[in-house]
mmCIF file of C-alpha atoms in Angstrom:
data_model
loop_
_atom_site.group_PDB
_atom_site.id
_atom_site.type_symbol
_atom_site.label_atom_id
_atom_site.label_comp_id
_atom_site.label_asym_id
_atom_site.label_seq_id
_atom_site.Cartn_x
_atom_site.Cartn_y
_atom_site.Cartn_z
ATOM 1 C CA MET A 28 19.636 -54.538 -15.597
ATOM 2 C CA HIS A 29 22.211 -52.061 -14.446
ATOM 3 C CA GLY A 30 24.647 -52.241 -11.456
ATOM 4 C CA ASN A 31 27.709 -54.023 -10.277
ATOM 5 C CA THR A 32 29.313 -57.189 -11.941
ATOM 6 C CA THR A 33 28.405 -60.256 -9.968
ATOM 7 C CA ASN A 34 30.667 -63.405 -9.558
ATOM 8 C CA THR A 35 29.164 -66.239 -11.605
ATOM 9 C CA ASN A 36 31.146 -69.049 -10.220
ATOM 10 C CA ASN A 37 29.586 -69.519 -6.689
ATOM 11 C CA SER A 38 27.060 -72.145 -7.736
ATOM 12 C CA GLU A 39 25.206 -73.254 -10.771
ATOM 13 C CA ASN A 40 22.103 -71.656 -9.316
ATOM 14 C CA THR A 41 23.700 -68.170 -8.854
ATOM 15 C CA LEU A 42 21.597 -65.593 -10.649
ATOM 16 C CA LEU A 43 23.439 -62.689 -12.271
ATOM 17 C CA GLN A 44 21.480 -59.692 -11.449
ATOM 18 C CA GLY A 45 22.603 -56.155 -12.386
ATOM 19 C CA ILE A 46 25.592 -56.955 -14.637
ATOM 20 C CA THR A 47 27.043 -54.300 -16.889
ATOM 21 C CA GLY A 48 28.604 -54.578 -20.404
ATOM 22 C CA TYR A 49 29.055 -57.607 -22.380
ATOM 23 C CA LYS A 50 28.053 -60.011 -19.494
ATOM 24 C CA ASN A 51 24.753 -58.277 -19.209
ATOM 25 C CA LEU A 52 23.965 -58.227 -22.847
ATOM 26 C CA ASN A 53 24.973 -61.793 -23.608
ATOM 27 C CA ARG A 54 23.882 -63.646 -20.413
ATOM 28 C CA PHE A 55 21.065 -65.265 -22.320
ATOM 29 C CA SER A 56 20.520 -65.067 -26.028
ATOM 30 C CA VAL A 57 18.445 -66.612 -28.816
ATOM 31 C CA ALA A 58 20.686 -67.914 -31.590
ATOM 32 C CA PRO A 59 20.735 -66.505 -35.060
ATOM 33 C CA MET A 60 18.915 -69.135 -37.217
ATOM 34 C CA LEU A 61 18.595 -68.864 -41.001
ATOM 35 C CA ASP A 62 15.034 -68.708 -42.114
ATOM 36 C CA TRP A 63 13.836 -68.733 -38.539
ATOM 37 C CA THR A 64 14.847 -65.692 -36.552
ATOM 38 C CA ASP A 65 13.382 -63.127 -38.902
ATOM 39 C CA ARG A 66 11.888 -59.850 -37.529
ATOM 40 C CA HIS A 67 8.411 -61.442 -36.964
ATOM 41 C CA CYS A 68 10.016 -64.135 -34.944
ATOM 42 C CA ARG A 69 12.187 -61.610 -32.857
ATOM 43 C CA TYR A 70 9.095 -59.572 -32.152
ATOM 44 C CA PHE A 71 7.320 -62.442 -30.712
ATOM 45 C CA HIS A 72 10.319 -63.644 -28.644
ATOM 46 C CA ARG A 73 10.649 -60.095 -27.209
ATOM 47 C CA ILE A 74 7.160 -60.351 -25.902
ATOM 48 C CA LEU A 75 8.085 -63.559 -24.135
ATOM 49 C CA THR A 76 11.378 -62.234 -22.641
ATOM 50 C CA LYS A 77 12.423 -58.710 -22.047
ATOM 51 C CA ASN A 78 16.089 -59.257 -21.115
ATOM 52 C CA SER A 79 17.283 -61.868 -23.633
ATOM 53 C CA LEU A 80 19.592 -60.740 -26.473
ATOM 54 C CA LEU A 81 18.017 -61.499 -29.823
ATOM 55 C CA TYR A 82 19.935 -62.155 -32.969
ATOM 56 C CA THR A 83 18.999 -61.657 -36.678
ATOM 57 C CA GLU A 84 19.517 -64.399 -39.223
ATOM 58 C CA MET A 85 22.848 -64.275 -40.639
ATOM 59 C CA VAL A 86 22.965 -61.566 -43.250
ATOM 60 C CA THR A 87 25.750 -61.356 -45.854
ATOM 61 C CA THR A 88 27.638 -58.214 -46.471
ATOM 62 C CA GLY A 89 26.735 -58.512 -50.169
ATOM 63 C CA ALA A 90 23.041 -58.570 -49.414
ATOM 64 C CA ILE A 91 23.266 -55.442 -47.324
ATOM 65 C CA ILE A 92 25.458 -53.545 -49.715
ATOM 66 C CA HIS A 93 24.010 -54.620 -52.928
ATOM 67 C CA GLY A 94 20.701 -56.128 -52.309
ATOM 68 C CA LYS A 95 17.428 -54.453 -53.244
ATOM 69 C CA GLY A 96 15.637 -55.139 -50.030
ATOM 70 C CA ASP A 97 16.139 -53.615 -46.545
ATOM 71 C CA TYR A 98 18.134 -56.372 -44.890
ATOM 72 C CA LEU A 99 18.559 -54.277 -41.677
ATOM 73 C CA ALA A 100 14.827 -53.721 -40.903
ATOM 74 C CA TYR A 101 13.611 -54.455 -37.433
ATOM 75 C CA SER A 102 11.174 -53.138 -34.935
ATOM 76 C CA SER A 103 12.358 -50.918 -32.154
ATOM 77 C CA GLU A 104 10.626 -53.193 -29.599
ATOM 78 C CA GLU A 105 13.138 -55.838 -30.403
ATOM 79 C CA HIS A 106 16.003 -54.203 -28.321
ATOM 80 C CA PRO A 107 18.442 -55.545 -27.337
ATOM 81 C CA VAL A 108 19.050 -56.945 -30.741
ATOM 82 C CA ALA A 109 22.226 -57.961 -32.561
ATOM 83 C CA LEU A 110 22.930 -58.277 -36.292
ATOM 84 C CA GLN A 111 24.916 -61.350 -37.333
ATOM 85 C CA LEU A 112 27.002 -60.703 -40.381
ATOM 86 C CA GLY A 113 28.411 -63.182 -42.893
ATOM 87 C CA GLY A 114 31.550 -62.119 -44.864
ATOM 88 C CA SER A 115 35.310 -61.990 -44.968
ATOM 89 C CA ASP A 116 36.177 -58.740 -46.628
ATOM 90 C CA PRO A 117 37.236 -56.307 -43.828
ATOM 91 C CA MET A 118 36.137 -53.245 -45.720
ATOM 92 C CA ALA A 119 32.638 -54.612 -46.566
ATOM 93 C CA LEU A 120 32.150 -55.743 -43.031
ATOM 94 C CA ALA A 121 33.235 -52.313 -41.736
ATOM 95 C CA THR A 122 30.658 -50.702 -43.941
ATOM 96 C CA CYS A 123 27.965 -52.993 -42.644
ATOM 97 C CA ALA A 124 28.941 -52.545 -39.094
ATOM 98 C CA LYS A 125 28.743 -48.745 -39.583
ATOM 99 C CA LEU A 126 25.267 -49.148 -41.142
ATOM 100 C CA ALA A 127 24.083 -51.354 -38.191
ATOM 101 C CA GLN A 128 25.220 -48.825 -35.718
ATOM 102 C CA GLU A 129 23.434 -46.055 -37.623
ATOM 103 C CA ARG A 130 20.252 -48.188 -37.578
ATOM 104 C CA GLY A 131 20.515 -48.686 -33.881
ATOM 105 C CA TYR A 132 21.671 -52.302 -33.509
ATOM 106 C CA ASP A 133 23.031 -53.143 -30.092
ATOM 107 C CA GLU A 134 25.781 -55.580 -31.315
ATOM 108 C CA VAL A 135 27.328 -56.897 -34.493
ATOM 109 C CA ASN A 136 28.448 -60.522 -34.610
ATOM 110 C CA LEU A 137 30.779 -62.118 -37.092
ATOM 111 C CA ASN A 138 29.759 -65.593 -38.221
ATOM 112 C CA VAL A 139 32.749 -68.005 -37.971
ATOM 113 C CA GLY A 140 30.662 -71.073 -37.311
ATOM 114 C CA CYS A 141 28.294 -71.859 -40.285
ATOM 115 C CA PRO A 142 29.650 -74.887 -42.224
ATOM 116 C CA SER A 143 27.404 -74.893 -45.277
ATOM 117 C CA ASP A 144 28.963 -75.252 -48.781
ATOM 118 C CA ARG A 145 27.214 -72.058 -49.873
ATOM 119 C CA VAL A 146 28.766 -70.164 -47.035
ATOM 120 C CA GLN A 147 32.249 -71.668 -47.747
ATOM 121 C CA ASN A 148 31.999 -70.683 -51.419
ATOM 122 C CA GLY A 149 31.570 -67.061 -50.264
ATOM 123 C CA ARG A 150 34.546 -67.599 -47.893
ATOM 124 C CA PHE A 151 32.774 -66.913 -44.686
ATOM 125 C CA GLY A 152 31.466 -68.967 -41.759
ATOM 126 C CA ALA A 153 33.378 -71.891 -40.163
ATOM 127 C CA CYS A 154 36.125 -72.001 -42.794
ATOM 128 C CA LEU A 155 37.327 -68.629 -41.345
ATOM 129 C CA MET A 156 38.585 -70.593 -38.342
ATOM 130 C CA GLY A 157 41.446 -71.673 -40.539
ATOM 131 C CA ASP A 158 42.615 -68.081 -40.841
ATOM 132 C CA ALA A 159 42.682 -66.333 -37.524
ATOM 133 C CA ASN A 160 44.572 -63.396 -38.759
ATOM 134 C CA LEU A 161 41.903 -62.509 -41.276
ATOM 135 C CA VAL A 162 39.186 -62.875 -38.677
ATOM 136 C CA ALA A 163 41.103 -60.312 -36.485
ATOM 137 C CA ASP A 164 41.492 -58.014 -39.455
ATOM 138 C CA CYS A 165 37.707 -58.190 -40.066
ATOM 139 C CA VAL A 166 36.825 -57.611 -36.381
ATOM 140 C CA LYS A 167 39.418 -54.630 -36.169
ATOM 141 C CA ALA A 168 37.924 -53.133 -39.290
ATOM 142 C CA MET A 169 34.460 -53.264 -37.861
ATOM 143 C CA GLN A 170 35.641 -51.864 -34.512
ATOM 144 C CA ASP A 171 37.246 -48.980 -36.238
ATOM 145 C CA SER A 172 34.019 -48.100 -38.094
ATOM 146 C CA ALA A 173 31.523 -48.587 -35.251
ATOM 147 C CA SER A 174 31.556 -48.261 -31.359
ATOM 148 C CA ILE A 175 28.943 -50.875 -30.659
ATOM 149 C CA PRO A 176 30.240 -54.232 -29.415
ATOM 150 C CA ILE A 177 31.654 -56.421 -32.165
ATOM 151 C CA THR A 178 31.602 -60.135 -31.270
ATOM 152 C CA VAL A 179 32.537 -63.409 -32.827
ATOM 153 C CA LYS A 180 30.471 -66.665 -32.919
ATOM 154 C CA THR A 181 32.710 -69.663 -33.702
ATOM 155 C CA ARG A 182 33.180 -73.569 -33.329
ATOM 156 C CA ILE A 183 35.750 -75.356 -31.224
ATOM 157 C CA GLY A 184 37.499 -76.569 -34.419
ATOM 158 C CA ILE A 185 37.218 -77.473 -38.119
ATOM 159 C CA ASP A 186 37.923 -80.791 -39.870
ATOM 160 C CA GLU A 187 41.337 -82.086 -38.534
ATOM 161 C CA GLN A 188 42.160 -78.803 -36.934
ATOM 162 C CA ASP A 189 40.429 -79.773 -33.727
ATOM 163 C CA SER A 190 43.023 -79.753 -31.044
ATOM 164 C CA TYR A 191 42.489 -77.589 -27.886
ATOM 165 C CA GLN A 192 45.745 -75.763 -28.847
ATOM 166 C CA PHE A 193 44.218 -74.807 -32.209
ATOM 167 C CA LEU A 194 41.143 -73.316 -30.560
ATOM 168 C CA CYS A 195 43.418 -71.360 -28.008
ATOM 169 C CA ASP A 196 45.606 -70.022 -30.760
ATOM 170 C CA PHE A 197 42.484 -68.850 -32.728
ATOM 171 C CA ILE A 198 41.007 -67.109 -29.742
ATOM 172 C CA ASP A 199 44.400 -65.533 -28.744
ATOM 173 C CA THR A 200 45.044 -64.233 -32.210
ATOM 174 C CA VAL A 201 41.617 -62.724 -32.687
ATOM 175 C CA SER A 202 41.338 -61.286 -29.264
ATOM 176 C CA THR A 203 44.887 -59.760 -29.187
ATOM 177 C CA LYS A 204 45.075 -58.383 -32.752
ATOM 178 C CA SER A 205 41.476 -57.055 -32.707
ATOM 179 C CA GLU A 206 40.794 -56.433 -29.014
ATOM 180 C CA CYS A 207 37.623 -58.599 -29.374
ATOM 181 C CA GLU A 208 36.282 -59.099 -25.988
ATOM 182 C CA MET A 209 33.283 -61.292 -26.568
ATOM 183 C CA PHE A 210 33.043 -64.836 -28.107
ATOM 184 C CA ILE A 211 30.190 -67.272 -28.387
ATOM 185 C CA ILE A 212 31.355 -70.766 -28.676
ATOM 186 C CA HIS A 213 29.399 -73.489 -30.397
ATOM 187 C CA ALA A 214 30.761 -76.487 -28.469
ATOM 188 C CA ARG A 215 31.197 -78.720 -31.546
ATOM 189 C CA LYS A 216 33.703 -78.822 -34.250
ATOM 190 C CA ALA A 217 32.568 -78.340 -37.805
ATOM 191 C CA TRP A 218 33.243 -80.697 -40.810
ATOM 192 C CA LEU A 219 33.522 -78.418 -43.798
ATOM 193 C CA SER A 220 32.885 -81.399 -46.192
ATOM 194 C CA GLY A 221 31.000 -84.544 -45.833
ATOM 195 C CA LEU A 222 28.238 -83.286 -43.481
ATOM 196 C CA SER A 223 25.222 -81.116 -44.186
ATOM 197 C CA PRO A 224 24.563 -78.152 -42.081
ATOM 198 C CA LYS A 225 21.906 -80.136 -40.220
ATOM 199 C CA GLU A 226 24.341 -82.958 -39.584
ATOM 200 C CA ASN A 227 26.988 -80.441 -38.376
ATOM 201 C CA ARG A 228 24.550 -79.471 -35.621
ATOM 202 C CA GLU A 229 24.121 -83.108 -34.503
ATOM 203 C CA VAL A 230 26.982 -85.424 -35.537
ATOM 204 C CA PRO A 231 30.095 -83.849 -34.077
ATOM 205 C CA PRO A 232 30.054 -84.570 -30.428
ATOM 206 C CA LEU A 233 29.479 -81.791 -27.972
ATOM 207 C CA ASP A 234 32.429 -80.830 -25.723
ATOM 208 C CA TYR A 235 31.298 -78.465 -23.022
ATOM 209 C CA PRO A 236 34.313 -79.038 -20.768
ATOM 210 C CA ARG A 237 36.568 -77.748 -23.577
ATOM 211 C CA VAL A 238 34.634 -74.418 -23.611
ATOM 212 C CA TYR A 239 34.838 -74.208 -19.867
ATOM 213 C CA GLN A 240 38.588 -74.624 -20.014
ATOM 214 C CA LEU A 241 38.857 -71.934 -22.599
ATOM 215 C CA LYS A 242 37.079 -69.554 -20.194
ATOM 216 C CA ARG A 243 39.496 -70.561 -17.405
ATOM 217 C CA ASP A 244 42.439 -69.940 -19.785
ATOM 218 C CA PHE A 245 41.120 -66.542 -21.046
ATOM 219 C CA PRO A 246 39.382 -65.144 -17.875
ATOM 220 C CA GLN A 247 39.657 -61.568 -19.264
ATOM 221 C CA LEU A 248 37.335 -62.451 -22.124
ATOM 222 C CA THR A 249 33.493 -62.676 -22.056
ATOM 223 C CA MET A 250 32.323 -66.046 -23.267
ATOM 224 C CA ALA A 251 28.974 -67.600 -24.002
ATOM 225 C CA ILE A 252 28.332 -71.231 -24.840
ATOM 226 C CA ASN A 253 25.985 -72.700 -27.600
ATOM 227 C CA GLY A 254 24.974 -76.143 -28.763
ATOM 228 C CA GLY A 255 22.552 -78.704 -27.660
ATOM 229 C CA ILE A 256 21.144 -76.718 -24.727
ATOM 230 C CA LYS A 257 17.527 -77.533 -24.097
ATOM 231 C CA THR A 258 16.526 -76.350 -20.594
ATOM 232 C CA LEU A 259 17.055 -73.478 -18.203
ATOM 233 C CA GLU A 260 18.440 -75.900 -15.711
ATOM 234 C CA GLU A 261 21.211 -76.733 -18.200
ATOM 235 C CA ALA A 262 21.684 -73.032 -18.821
ATOM 236 C CA LYS A 263 22.150 -72.411 -15.092
ATOM 237 C CA HIS A 264 24.773 -75.175 -14.997
ATOM 238 C CA HIS A 265 26.638 -73.518 -17.862
ATOM 239 C CA LEU A 266 26.440 -70.104 -16.228
ATOM 240 C CA ALA A 267 28.385 -71.468 -13.292
ATOM 241 C CA HIS A 268 31.393 -71.769 -15.695
ATOM 242 C CA LEU A 269 30.685 -69.141 -18.317
ATOM 243 C CA ASP A 270 29.316 -65.615 -18.824
ATOM 244 C CA GLY A 271 26.470 -66.358 -21.158
ATOM 245 C CA VAL A 272 24.319 -69.106 -22.850
ATOM 246 C CA MET A 273 22.859 -69.082 -26.242
ATOM 247 C CA ILE A 274 19.929 -71.430 -27.123
ATOM 248 C CA GLY A 275 18.823 -72.068 -30.701
ATOM 249 C CA ARG A 276 16.297 -74.631 -31.852
ATOM 250 C CA GLU A 277 14.873 -75.434 -28.426
ATOM 251 C CA ALA A 278 13.958 -71.780 -28.067
ATOM 252 C CA TYR A 279 12.339 -71.685 -31.403
ATOM 253 C CA GLN A 280 10.482 -75.029 -31.391
ATOM 254 C CA ASN A 281 9.500 -74.609 -27.707
ATOM 255 C CA PRO A 282 9.332 -70.907 -27.144
ATOM 256 C CA THR A 283 7.515 -71.552 -23.776
ATOM 257 C CA ILE A 284 11.151 -71.839 -22.414
ATOM 258 C CA LEU A 285 11.590 -68.104 -23.082
ATOM 259 C CA THR A 286 8.570 -67.187 -20.918
ATOM 260 C CA HIS A 287 10.760 -68.340 -17.936
ATOM 261 C CA VAL A 288 14.121 -66.789 -18.805
ATOM 262 C CA ASP A 289 13.588 -63.315 -17.122
ATOM 263 C CA HIS A 290 12.312 -64.822 -13.932
ATOM 264 C CA GLN A 291 14.925 -67.568 -13.656
ATOM 265 C CA LEU A 292 18.111 -66.093 -15.229
ATOM 266 C CA PHE A 293 17.728 -62.364 -14.634
ATOM 267 C CA ASP A 294 15.482 -61.427 -11.614
ATOM 268 C CA PRO A 295 13.249 -63.650 -9.520
ATOM 269 C CA GLN A 296 10.986 -60.640 -8.996
ATOM 270 C CA LEU A 297 10.088 -60.547 -12.708
ATOM 271 C CA PRO A 298 6.986 -62.508 -13.743
ATOM 272 C CA VAL A 299 6.677 -65.515 -15.954
ATOM 273 C CA THR A 300 5.081 -64.549 -19.142
ATOM 274 C CA ASP A 301 1.644 -66.062 -19.759
ATOM 275 C CA PRO A 302 1.573 -67.780 -23.178
ATOM 276 C CA ILE A 303 -2.069 -66.776 -23.932
ATOM 277 C CA ASP A 304 -1.336 -63.151 -22.956
ATOM 278 C CA ALA A 305 1.721 -63.254 -25.242
ATOM 279 C CA VAL A 306 -0.278 -64.431 -28.164
ATOM 280 C CA ARG A 307 -2.844 -61.508 -27.708
ATOM 281 C CA LYS A 308 0.060 -59.057 -27.262
ATOM 282 C CA MET A 309 1.017 -59.889 -30.751
ATOM 283 C CA TYR A 310 -2.421 -58.669 -32.179
ATOM 284 C CA PRO A 311 -1.546 -55.035 -32.670
ATOM 285 C CA TYR A 312 1.678 -56.003 -34.440
ATOM 286 C CA ILE A 313 -0.061 -58.681 -36.603
ATOM 287 C CA GLU A 314 -2.743 -56.099 -37.581
ATOM 288 C CA ALA A 315 -0.115 -53.484 -38.493
ATOM 289 C CA GLU A 316 1.859 -55.991 -40.555
ATOM 290 C CA LEU A 317 -1.236 -57.299 -42.364
ATOM 291 C CA SER A 318 -2.118 -53.708 -43.303
ATOM 292 C CA LYS A 319 1.321 -53.350 -44.885
ATOM 293 C CA GLY A 320 0.717 -56.565 -47.017
ATOM 294 C CA ALA A 321 2.355 -59.250 -44.820
ATOM 295 C CA TYR A 322 0.745 -62.746 -44.855
ATOM 296 C CA LEU A 323 -0.564 -64.028 -41.487
ATOM 297 C CA GLY A 324 1.233 -67.341 -41.893
ATOM 298 C CA HIS A 325 4.601 -65.712 -42.181
ATOM 299 C CA ILE A 326 4.086 -64.334 -38.720
ATOM 300 C CA THR A 327 2.223 -67.124 -36.973
ATOM 301 C CA ARG A 328 4.606 -69.882 -38.108
ATOM 302 C CA HIS A 329 6.898 -68.605 -35.345
ATOM 303 C CA MET A 330 4.206 -69.009 -32.756
ATOM 304 C CA LEU A 331 3.202 -72.620 -33.342
ATOM 305 C CA GLY A 332 5.176 -74.086 -30.434
ATOM 306 C CA ILE A 333 4.182 -71.631 -27.641
ATOM 307 C CA PHE A 334 1.608 -74.053 -26.115
ATOM 308 C CA GLN A 335 3.895 -77.135 -26.196
ATOM 309 C CA GLY A 336 2.792 -79.519 -23.479
ATOM 310 C CA ILE A 337 -0.411 -77.733 -22.868
ATOM 311 C CA PRO A 338 -3.846 -79.400 -23.627
ATOM 312 C CA GLY A 339 -5.002 -78.194 -27.031
ATOM 313 C CA ALA A 340 -1.577 -77.426 -28.317
ATOM 314 C CA ARG A 341 -1.939 -79.872 -31.234
ATOM 315 C CA GLN A 342 -5.256 -78.422 -32.263
ATOM 316 C CA TRP A 343 -3.714 -74.848 -32.017
ATOM 317 C CA ARG A 344 -0.744 -75.800 -34.344
ATOM 318 C CA ARG A 345 -3.135 -77.713 -36.762
ATOM 319 C CA TYR A 346 -5.652 -74.817 -37.047
ATOM 320 C CA LEU A 347 -3.049 -72.269 -37.692
ATOM 321 C CA SER A 348 -1.109 -74.394 -40.041
ATOM 322 C CA GLU A 349 -4.148 -75.242 -42.175
ATOM 323 C CA ASN A 350 -5.745 -71.630 -42.104
ATOM 324 C CA ALA A 351 -3.050 -68.948 -41.672
ATOM 325 C CA HIS A 352 -1.906 -69.253 -45.306
ATOM 326 C CA LYS A 353 -5.231 -68.875 -46.785
ATOM 327 C CA ALA A 354 -6.164 -65.690 -48.723
ATOM 328 C CA GLY A 355 -7.475 -63.004 -46.445
ATOM 329 C CA ALA A 356 -6.491 -64.800 -43.311
ATOM 330 C CA ASP A 357 -6.531 -62.318 -40.335
ATOM 331 C CA LEU A 358 -6.617 -62.054 -36.616
ATOM 332 C CA ALA A 359 -9.864 -64.043 -36.426
ATOM 333 C CA VAL A 360 -7.884 -67.087 -37.461
ATOM 334 C CA VAL A 361 -5.445 -66.580 -34.526
ATOM 335 C CA GLU A 362 -8.315 -66.034 -32.076
ATOM 336 C CA GLN A 363 -10.085 -69.126 -33.251
ATOM 337 C CA ALA A 364 -6.952 -71.200 -32.826
ATOM 338 C CA LEU A 365 -6.556 -69.875 -29.382
ATOM 339 C CA GLN A 366 -9.978 -71.212 -28.330
ATOM 340 C CA PHE A 367 -8.399 -74.648 -28.394
ATOM 341 C CA VAL A 368 -6.157 -73.922 -25.490
ATOM 342 C CA ILE A 369 -8.299 -71.603 -23.436
ATOM 343 C CA ARG A 370 -9.889 -73.442 -20.529
ATOM 344 C CA ASP A 371 -12.693 -71.808 -18.589
#
């Protein structure tokens, strides 16, 4: 994964092999998803793909600084892994970025895209698009306290502020005043009122060409695209125009897609991960977590979609769903479920 920068614009099938810096780290990533991309999920995804960048769920600065739990916990096997922060107080964000670096995270990402009411009430997420100077101050404060990459994930607009000029002004202000070099653009605007977070992922139309144009107008910046991407063929098309692709729900609900990422997007010499092997590679982790008091179902819920499209997948899902949450459920449950998809 080291070497010289490769030109991405030759064709949509061009593979970036041996890229350095941001482009390498963000070529393909799994999106931060609340209640989904917890540390169990990320451990499983890392077994499926060695090169993808994995993101935590969004964690608020208040939870990290004042919470009783360890909101920065992760397994060393998850690298490269990025922490996504929610907040708008530069000092609090700086504190959390410093802590993230001390804990070994590879990147810190500021959430400027989540449209939920709860997030707005805390004055972070997509509403921050309306205050580019504050976003720049937040990023600059984090850069001053940590040397790891500080990146921004944002939308293409909010409410009636959805012109291309508004988006350009936002990117220009943040990148100039903070020296932020990496942006992940969710190719939809966000409605801050009237739509639920789920509707905000589906109702506002996708505008990929706008993100492509943004990259052309800011060629010095590294940009990844997010929103509605379901296949690696689509990812390759986007990579002809941009530096990176982030996939969310499709990667979670159909993690089989991740078994092909290393081979198709990084190095054709790398193997495609076998789903059955991947499940069994989880066994030592599952045993270790169960010994610490974790519940089997909290781990296996992230593995339900791994056999999508394979005979026996429905029985695998049903058996795990019905049995993994029972008291005393252990590896025997997973092994029994696996028998439904193993073909002699």
